[in-house]
Amino acid sequence: MNPRFNSASLPIPRGDFGRDAARASDWKQREALLLASYAMFGRDSKGRRYAEEPHPYRGPFQRDRDRILHSSAFRRLSGKMQVFTGDMGDYHRTRLTHTQEVATIARTIGRVLRLNEDLIEALALVHDIGHPPYGHSGEDALGECLRDQGGFSHNRFALTLVEELETRYTPYPGLNLSQEVLAGQDFRITHDGAAPLLEVQVVDLADSLAYNAHDVDDALALGLIQFQQLQGLELVQRALEWGQTSLNAPQPAIRQSLVHSLIDVQVADVLERSLEVLQELEGLDSLSVRQLETTLSLSLPLASEREQLAQFLFDNVYRHDKLITVRKMAATRVRRLFERLLANPSMLPPRFVDRAQRVGVPLAVGSYLAGMTDRFCDQQYRQLIELGQPTAVDW
Ligand code: MG
């Protein structure tokens, strides 16, 4: 027991809320107590592909979240670059920390809107697990290799991982996630049909909001851009004002204040707009809200300011000389590994040899490469291409 934490000193809940809170140890009661009518309730889930017994104390989306967290694809996010590579320093985001930022921001929004935080977290943790090594450069290179097979999409590959390639103690493949989590990830690919669940929309918003802010932070910290270049951008001005950032402060303090405010000002805007929209929908369930095509978004002025920031990042950061070098290296490694394995499929690890018989050699090689971390891909490149060893190692 922690000697500094004395649970006896905690206030004893009184009144109705106290009684309700005690009852809410059951996840269904808890959801009934905390969620808005238009949230996605676990009790209304369409279930899983392979039927399972309910868990004694975890709801379906909690179980999804936990399965994703314990998957090997999730752990490999720590070895995948977001925008900047591992040899550019230790300050910047990896795909794992980006994912955690998205989950945190999305849960903050979801909690205020009284949406299902477990579903939100599951969706956030899974959203980027399909990224191949070397970020978007790796994705483009793999897309080129698989052009005749319909290209490569990290969003689709996330589904391949959780439905086929991940293995657990169960007799069936994959994580057997709830339909709502799979549909939410699928929406990232198709982007059509009815409006997605509000939880899906919140994660999507949190994703773009997180990466715009942290890419500014990382690019400044790495010296790829200078603060003065940002000052003309409307969203940056708005954030500096919002955070009452002193421009006389040392550069790192300005940077940190700016990034904090960029997130804060956008989250506040999303919340303000969403609460306005959702107020009218009190009493409706998640399905009706979808049928009404309810959309959560930034307000128009902020959406256009964010566009301006995104364009700035595209021109000045994502196309920076340092990243162009990475791009070329990534393209060469992915392409040469792909060609070598395509010509010699028996070099693949056994389960990908099996997979090749089901989906064909190019797609099997593509999924083997796509699951790699950056450093594992570097290693395999050295082994298979530079040293000419005969077998590839499974990840
Ligand atoms: Mg993302």
JSON list of C-alpha atoms in Angstrom, two decimals, residues 27 31 41-43 45 48 58-65 178:
[
{"chain": "A", "resi": 27, "resn": "TRP", "atom": "CA", "xyz": [-19.95, -1.95, -17.35]},
{"chain": "A", "resi": 31, "resn": "GLU", "atom": "CA", "xyz": [-22.41, 3.09, -19.71]},
{"chain": "A", "resi": 41, "resn": "PHE", "atom": "CA", "xyz": [-23.36, 1.46, -26.29]},
{"chain": "A", "resi": 42, "resn": "GLY", "atom": "CA", "xyz": [-21.50, -1.83, -25.83]},
{"chain": "A", "resi": 43, "resn": "ARG", "atom": "CA", "xyz": [-24.80, -3.63, -25.23]},
{"chain": "A", "resi": 45, "resn": "SER", "atom": "CA", "xyz": [-22.73, -3.97, -30.47]},
{"chain": "A", "resi": 48, "resn": "ARG", "atom": "CA", "xyz": [-17.87, -10.49, -33.35]},
{"chain": "A", "resi": 58, "resn": "ARG", "atom": "CA", "xyz": [-15.07, -6.02, -19.24]},
{"chain": "A", "resi": 59, "resn": "GLY", "atom": "CA", "xyz": [-17.37, -4.64, -21.91]},
{"chain": "A", "resi": 60, "resn": "PRO", "atom": "CA", "xyz": [-16.84, -5.55, -25.59]},
{"chain": "A", "resi": 61, "resn": "PHE", "atom": "CA", "xyz": [-14.96, -2.38, -26.57]},
{"chain": "A", "resi": 62, "resn": "GLN", "atom": "CA", "xyz": [-12.71, -2.64, -23.51]},
{"chain": "A", "resi": 63, "resn": "ARG", "atom": "CA", "xyz": [-11.80, -6.12, -24.67]},
{"chain": "A", "resi": 64, "resn": "ASP", "atom": "CA", "xyz": [-11.11, -4.81, -28.18]},
{"chain": "A", "resi": 65, "resn": "ARG", "atom": "CA", "xyz": [-8.88, -2.08, -26.77]},
{"chain": "A", "resi": 178, "resn": "SER", "atom": "CA", "xyz": [-16.21, -6.07, -32.56]}
]
